[in-house]
Amino acid sequence: MTIEACGHEDCGIRDVLDRLGDRWSVLVIVTLAQEPRRFRELQRAVTGISTRMLTVTTRRLVRDGLATRTVYATVPPQVEYRLTDMGLSLAAAIAALSDWSRTHKSAISDARAAFDAAEAPRQALAR
Amino acid sequence: MTIEACGHEDCGIRDVLDRLGDRWSVLVIVTLAQEPRRFRELQRAVTGISTRMLTVTTRRLVRDGLATRTVYATVPPQVEYRLTDMGLSLAAAIAALSDWSRTHKSAISDARAAFDAAEAPRQALAR
DNA sequence: CAGGATCCGATCCGATACTG
DNA sequence: CAGTATCGGATCGGATCCTG
């Protein structure tokens, strides 16, 4: 756990963030964690992702050793993406964050509503 | 853990990501997890963050109920930021990811090197 | 089917200058 | 000290078209 042990420059978090901080990586990882998928399957599973971003994202996962890319010489061609053990372990860590999100989602909404309610009137007065 | 339980649209991850997916939020959270800080203290602790981004980031944390902002009517003024219990629980979840990163950092570097080594020659041949 | 290439708007974010 | 306001560059990511 060790929440401290940071401070000097940054802990290892920067690295994770650079890898997961974009719009799609995490979504693709959790989807692949369910089961391996082919390119189009994956695109249908990850709602809203464009061809380009799916390409970019999967390539990055493969490059980092989080997923494997297997080409089957069929017609039409099929390419299967599958998380490696390392990728699966990351997915597990992400799942913890996901759980956190579901647990606190309503509390956050409430906090926002309260904050905005306190803030909005000031905006009105400012004019 | 439950890595599955996704698929329909997205699990709760989208929400966390929208909150943590930017360049600084996570860094500020882990820094505040160590101990409460004043604005400039925080800026010095989070290396490289600009005034603007620190303002934006802290404001968002406060709005989401992850941190509190306490103003002391001193001269010069002091403002203390402190994680709430909810913020601390998020910091713990993040710490798990951070641990993951430190554990797998070298493996990822190796994977990248191998990938790039396999890829670079093709680029050369293409020309 | 799987993806590469290009164009282009949206946004993020850093630098800088200024206020209370 | 603790911010706010504005500008401009860099990056992100969507749409579209094309190839094997």
Short mmCIF file of C-alpha atoms (C1' of nucleotides) in Angstrom, two decimals:
data_model
loop_
_atom_site.label_atom_id
_atom_site.label_comp_id
_atom_site.label_asym_id
_atom_site.label_seq_id
_atom_site.Cartn_x
_atom_site.Cartn_y
_atom_site.Cartn_z
CA MET A 1 0.00 0.00 0.00
CA THR A 2 2.49 2.63 1.13
CA ILE A 3 0.78 5.84 0.24
CA GLU A 4 3.88 7.79 1.13
CA ALA A 5 7.27 6.82 -0.28
CA CYS A 6 6.84 9.47 -2.92
CA GLY A 7 8.00 13.01 -2.74
CA HIS A 8 11.44 12.89 -4.29
CA GLU A 9 10.41 13.27 -7.89
CA ASP A 10 7.45 11.04 -8.48
CA CYS A 11 6.79 7.48 -7.54
CA GLY A 12 6.01 5.05 -10.30
CA ILE A 13 2.68 6.63 -10.95
CA ARG A 14 3.83 8.87 -13.76
CA ASP A 15 4.67 5.78 -15.74
CA VAL A 16 1.31 4.18 -15.27
CA LEU A 17 -0.42 7.40 -16.13
CA ASP A 18 1.50 7.91 -19.30
CA ARG A 19 0.29 4.52 -20.33
CA LEU A 20 -3.28 4.68 -19.04
CA GLY A 21 -3.99 8.37 -19.05
CA ASP A 22 -5.47 8.48 -22.50
CA ARG A 23 -9.08 8.08 -23.39
CA TRP A 24 -9.14 4.42 -24.42
CA SER A 25 -6.34 2.27 -23.00
CA VAL A 26 -8.09 1.35 -19.79
CA LEU A 27 -11.32 0.59 -21.58
CA VAL A 28 -9.56 -1.69 -24.02
CA ILE A 29 -7.70 -3.43 -21.22
CA VAL A 30 -10.79 -4.20 -19.18
CA THR A 31 -12.56 -5.40 -22.30
CA LEU A 32 -9.71 -7.71 -23.22
CA ALA A 33 -9.61 -8.89 -19.62
CA GLN A 34 -13.01 -10.47 -20.16
CA GLU A 35 -11.81 -12.48 -23.13
CA PRO A 36 -9.51 -12.20 -26.14
CA ARG A 37 -11.01 -10.39 -29.10
CA ARG A 38 -10.44 -9.75 -32.74
CA PHE A 39 -10.06 -6.24 -34.04
CA ARG A 40 -13.64 -5.54 -35.05
CA GLU A 41 -15.03 -7.44 -32.09
CA LEU A 42 -12.99 -5.23 -29.89
CA GLN A 43 -14.22 -2.17 -31.69
CA ARG A 44 -17.81 -3.19 -31.19
CA ALA A 45 -17.18 -4.01 -27.54
CA VAL A 46 -15.52 -0.71 -26.77
CA THR A 47 -18.34 1.60 -27.66
CA GLY A 48 -17.39 4.75 -29.46
CA ILE A 49 -13.76 4.05 -30.26
CA SER A 50 -12.62 4.94 -33.76
CA THR A 51 -10.57 2.67 -36.00
CA ARG A 52 -7.62 4.90 -35.63
CA MET A 53 -7.64 4.98 -31.87
CA LEU A 54 -8.19 1.25 -31.62
CA THR A 55 -5.14 0.73 -33.79
CA VAL A 56 -3.06 3.16 -31.81
CA THR A 57 -4.19 1.77 -28.48
CA THR A 58 -3.73 -1.91 -29.26
CA ARG A 59 -0.34 -1.24 -30.77
CA ARG A 60 0.74 0.48 -27.62
CA LEU A 61 -0.49 -2.35 -25.44
CA VAL A 62 1.41 -4.85 -27.54
CA ARG A 63 4.52 -2.71 -27.46
CA ASP A 64 4.40 -2.53 -23.69
CA GLY A 65 3.99 -6.28 -23.39
CA LEU A 66 0.50 -5.97 -21.97
CA ALA A 67 -1.15 -7.76 -24.87
CA THR A 68 -0.25 -10.11 -27.68
CA ARG A 69 -1.28 -9.81 -31.29
CA THR A 70 -1.83 -13.03 -33.20
CA VAL A 71 -2.45 -13.06 -36.93
CA TYR A 72 -4.37 -15.96 -38.44
CA ALA A 73 -3.71 -16.45 -42.13
CA THR A 74 -7.35 -16.90 -43.01
CA VAL A 75 -9.49 -15.18 -45.60
CA PRO A 76 -10.56 -12.69 -44.53
CA PRO A 77 -7.65 -12.19 -42.15
CA GLN A 78 -8.22 -12.32 -38.43
CA VAL A 79 -6.11 -10.78 -35.73
CA GLU A 80 -6.61 -11.72 -32.14
CA TYR A 81 -5.63 -9.55 -29.21
CA ARG A 82 -5.11 -11.18 -25.86
CA LEU A 83 -3.82 -9.81 -22.58
CA THR A 84 -0.56 -11.21 -21.29
CA ASP A 85 -0.19 -12.23 -17.66
CA MET A 86 1.22 -8.79 -17.02
CA GLY A 87 -1.75 -7.22 -18.74
CA LEU A 88 -4.12 -9.28 -16.65
CA SER A 89 -2.41 -8.22 -13.46
CA LEU A 90 -2.82 -4.61 -14.52
CA ALA A 91 -6.47 -5.25 -15.26
CA ALA A 92 -6.88 -6.50 -11.71
CA ALA A 93 -5.38 -3.32 -10.31
CA ILE A 94 -7.65 -1.30 -12.54
CA ALA A 95 -10.64 -3.30 -11.36
CA ALA A 96 -9.93 -2.05 -7.85
CA LEU A 97 -10.18 1.51 -9.10
CA SER A 98 -13.36 0.63 -10.91
CA ASP A 99 -14.83 -0.73 -7.71
CA TRP A 100 -13.86 2.47 -5.97
CA SER A 101 -15.64 4.45 -8.63
CA ARG A 102 -18.87 2.54 -8.33
CA THR A 103 -18.75 2.78 -4.55
CA HIS A 104 -18.26 6.53 -4.47
CA LYS A 105 -20.06 7.62 -7.59
CA SER A 106 -23.10 8.98 -5.82
CA ALA A 107 -21.05 10.69 -3.13
CA ILE A 108 -19.11 12.51 -5.81
CA SER A 109 -22.25 13.56 -7.60
CA ASP A 110 -23.59 14.95 -4.35
CA ALA A 111 -20.37 16.80 -3.65
CA ARG A 112 -20.46 18.35 -7.08
CA ALA A 113 -24.04 19.40 -6.77
CA ALA A 114 -23.33 21.01 -3.42
CA PHE A 115 -20.24 22.75 -4.75
CA ASP A 116 -22.01 24.06 -7.81
CA ALA A 117 -24.98 25.16 -5.78
CA ALA A 118 -22.67 27.20 -3.58
CA GLU A 119 -20.78 28.57 -6.55
CA ALA A 120 -23.52 29.44 -9.03
CA PRO A 121 -25.09 32.23 -6.97
CA ARG A 122 -21.74 34.02 -6.79
CA GLN A 123 -21.49 33.97 -10.53
CA ALA A 124 -24.90 35.58 -10.71
CA LEU A 125 -23.96 38.25 -8.17
CA ALA A 126 -20.76 39.04 -9.98
CA ARG A 127 -22.70 40.46 -12.89
CA MET B 1 -12.08 -7.85 -7.96
CA THR B 2 -14.53 -8.87 -10.67
CA ILE B 3 -12.64 -8.02 -13.82
CA GLU B 4 -15.72 -8.80 -15.87
CA ALA B 5 -19.08 -7.22 -15.08
CA CYS B 6 -18.42 -4.69 -17.78
CA GLY B 7 -19.47 -4.90 -21.36
CA HIS B 8 -22.84 -3.21 -21.39
CA GLU B 9 -21.62 0.33 -21.82
CA ASP B 10 -18.71 0.82 -19.53
CA CYS B 11 -18.24 -0.07 -15.91
CA GLY B 12 -17.46 2.71 -13.53
CA ILE B 13 -14.03 3.23 -14.98
CA ARG B 14 -14.99 6.01 -17.34
CA ASP B 15 -15.89 8.13 -14.36
CA VAL B 16 -12.59 7.58 -12.59
CA LEU B 17 -10.71 8.24 -15.77
CA ASP B 18 -12.46 11.48 -16.47
CA ARG B 19 -11.35 12.56 -13.05
CA LEU B 20 -7.84 11.12 -13.03
CA GLY B 21 -6.99 10.99 -16.69
CA ASP B 22 -5.35 14.37 -16.80
CA ARG B 23 -1.73 15.13 -16.26
CA TRP B 24 -1.79 16.23 -12.62
CA SER B 25 -4.74 15.00 -10.56
CA VAL B 26 -3.16 11.74 -9.50
CA LEU B 27 0.11 13.41 -8.63
CA VAL B 28 -1.64 15.99 -6.48
CA ILE B 29 -3.69 13.31 -4.76
CA VAL B 30 -0.72 11.17 -3.83
CA THR B 31 1.12 14.24 -2.62
CA LEU B 32 -1.76 15.35 -0.45
CA ALA B 33 -2.07 11.80 0.82
CA GLN B 34 1.28 12.23 2.52
CA GLU B 35 0.14 15.30 4.41
CA PRO B 36 -2.02 18.40 3.97
CA ARG B 37 -0.34 21.25 2.13
CA ARG B 38 -0.71 24.88 1.37
CA PHE B 39 -0.89 26.10 -2.20
CA ARG B 40 2.77 26.94 -2.76
CA GLU B 41 3.95 23.99 -0.71
CA LEU B 42 1.91 21.81 -2.96
CA GLN B 43 3.34 23.47 -6.01
CA ARG B 44 6.86 22.84 -4.82
CA ALA B 45 6.04 19.25 -3.92
CA VAL B 46 4.47 18.45 -7.28
CA THR B 47 7.43 19.14 -9.49
CA GLY B 48 6.70 20.90 -12.72
CA ILE B 49 3.09 21.88 -12.20
CA SER B 50 2.14 25.40 -13.23
CA THR B 51 0.12 27.78 -11.11
CA ARG B 52 -2.74 27.47 -13.47
CA MET B 53 -2.89 23.71 -13.45
CA LEU B 54 -2.54 23.53 -9.69
CA THR B 55 -5.50 25.86 -9.37
CA VAL B 56 -7.56 23.90 -11.85
CA THR B 57 -6.64 20.57 -10.30
CA THR B 58 -7.22 21.48 -6.68
CA ARG B 59 -10.50 23.12 -7.53
CA ARG B 60 -11.66 19.96 -9.22
CA LEU B 61 -10.65 17.81 -6.28
CA VAL B 62 -12.55 20.06 -3.92
CA ARG B 63 -15.58 20.06 -6.18
CA ASP B 64 -15.61 16.28 -6.26
CA GLY B 65 -15.37 16.06 -2.49
CA LEU B 66 -11.93 14.48 -2.61
CA ALA B 67 -10.24 17.36 -0.83
CA THR B 68 -11.10 20.28 1.41
CA ARG B 69 -9.91 23.84 1.06
CA THR B 70 -9.42 25.80 4.24
CA VAL B 71 -8.62 29.50 4.21
CA TYR B 72 -6.77 31.01 7.17
CA ALA B 73 -7.29 34.75 7.52
CA THR B 74 -3.63 35.47 8.12
CA VAL B 75 -1.29 37.93 6.44
CA PRO B 76 -0.15 36.74 4.04
CA PRO B 77 -3.13 34.47 3.45
CA GLN B 78 -2.75 30.73 3.71
CA VAL B 79 -4.93 28.09 2.14
CA GLU B 80 -4.64 24.50 3.20
CA TYR B 81 -5.65 21.58 1.06
CA ARG B 82 -6.39 18.28 2.73
CA LEU B 83 -7.76 15.01 1.40
CA THR B 84 -11.12 13.91 2.69
CA ASP B 85 -11.70 10.32 3.78
CA MET B 86 -12.99 9.64 0.31
CA GLY B 87 -9.88 11.20 -1.18
CA LEU B 88 -7.70 9.06 1.04
CA SER B 89 -9.51 5.91 -0.02
CA LEU B 90 -8.89 6.86 -3.63
CA ALA B 91 -5.24 7.47 -2.86
CA ALA B 92 -5.03 3.94 -1.51
CA ALA B 93 -6.47 2.51 -4.71
CA ILE B 94 -4.01 4.58 -6.69
CA ALA B 95 -1.16 3.35 -4.53
CA ALA B 96 -1.97 -0.18 -5.68
CA LEU B 97 -1.52 0.95 -9.26
CA SER B 98 1.69 2.65 -8.32
CA ASP B 99 2.97 -0.56 -6.80
CA TRP B 100 2.04 -2.37 -9.97
CA SER B 101 4.04 0.15 -11.95
CA ARG B 102 7.18 -0.22 -9.89
CA THR B 103 6.90 -3.99 -10.03
CA HIS B 104 6.56 -4.16 -13.79
CA LYS B 105 8.54 -1.16 -14.89
CA SER B 106 11.55 -3.09 -16.07
CA ALA B 107 9.45 -5.74 -17.79
CA ILE B 108 7.71 -3.02 -19.76
CA SER B 109 10.99 -1.41 -20.72
CA ASP B 110 12.22 -4.75 -21.95
CA ALA B 111 9.05 -5.35 -23.93
CA ARG B 112 9.37 -1.96 -25.55
CA ALA B 113 12.97 -2.46 -26.44
CA ALA B 114 12.19 -5.83 -27.99
CA PHE B 115 9.24 -4.42 -29.90
CA ASP B 116 11.19 -1.47 -31.21
CA ALA B 117 14.13 -3.64 -32.12
CA ALA B 118 11.82 -5.80 -34.21
CA GLU B 119 10.13 -2.80 -35.73
CA ALA B 120 13.00 -0.45 -36.54
CA PRO B 121 14.62 -2.67 -39.19
CA ARG B 122 11.34 -2.76 -41.13
CA GLN B 123 11.24 0.98 -41.22
CA ALA B 124 14.72 0.96 -42.68
CA LEU B 125 13.80 -1.61 -45.33
CA ALA B 126 10.75 0.34 -46.34
CA ARG B 127 12.91 3.10 -47.74
"C1'" DC C 1 -11.41 -8.03 -41.91
"C1'" DA C 2 -7.47 -5.33 -40.29
"C1'" DG C 3 -5.30 -1.39 -40.56
"C1'" DG C 4 -2.39 2.78 -42.56
"C1'" DA C 5 -2.56 7.83 -43.95
"C1'" DT C 6 -4.26 12.35 -43.82
"C1'" DC C 7 -6.82 16.26 -42.39
"C1'" DC C 8 -8.56 19.06 -38.93
"C1'" DG C 9 -11.15 20.59 -34.89
"C1'" DA C 10 -11.17 20.20 -29.77
"C1'" DT C 11 -8.66 20.20 -25.52
"C1'" DC C 12 -5.00 20.42 -22.64
"C1'" DC C 13 -1.61 22.77 -20.61
"C1'" DG C 14 2.54 25.92 -19.96
"C1'" DA C 15 4.17 30.74 -19.86
"C1'" DT C 16 3.26 35.13 -18.62
"C1'" DA C 17 1.18 39.07 -16.57
"C1'" DC C 18 -1.84 40.90 -13.19
"C1'" DT C 19 -4.99 41.19 -8.69
"C1'" DG C 20 -6.38 41.05 -3.66
"C1'" DC D 1 0.77 34.01 -0.48
"C1'" DA D 2 -3.01 32.53 -3.34
"C1'" DG D 3 -4.85 32.82 -6.89
"C1'" DT D 4 -7.25 34.86 -11.92
"C1'" DA D 5 -7.02 35.95 -16.94
"C1'" DT D 6 -5.35 35.53 -21.45
"C1'" DC D 7 -2.63 33.69 -25.21
"C1'" DG D 8 -0.56 30.34 -28.04
"C1'" DG D 9 1.69 25.88 -28.93
"C1'" DA D 10 1.31 20.94 -28.52
"C1'" DT D 11 -1.23 16.94 -28.28
"C1'" DC D 12 -5.37 14.15 -28.63
"C1'" DG D 13 -8.62 12.05 -31.06
"C1'" DG D 14 -12.59 11.74 -34.60
"C1'" DA D 15 -13.90 11.43 -39.59
"C1'" DT D 16 -12.78 9.93 -43.86
"C1'" DC D 17 -10.55 7.60 -47.50
"C1'" DC D 18 -7.54 4.00 -49.07
"C1'" DT D 19 -4.78 -0.58 -49.14
"C1'" DG D 20 -3.74 -5.66 -48.69
#
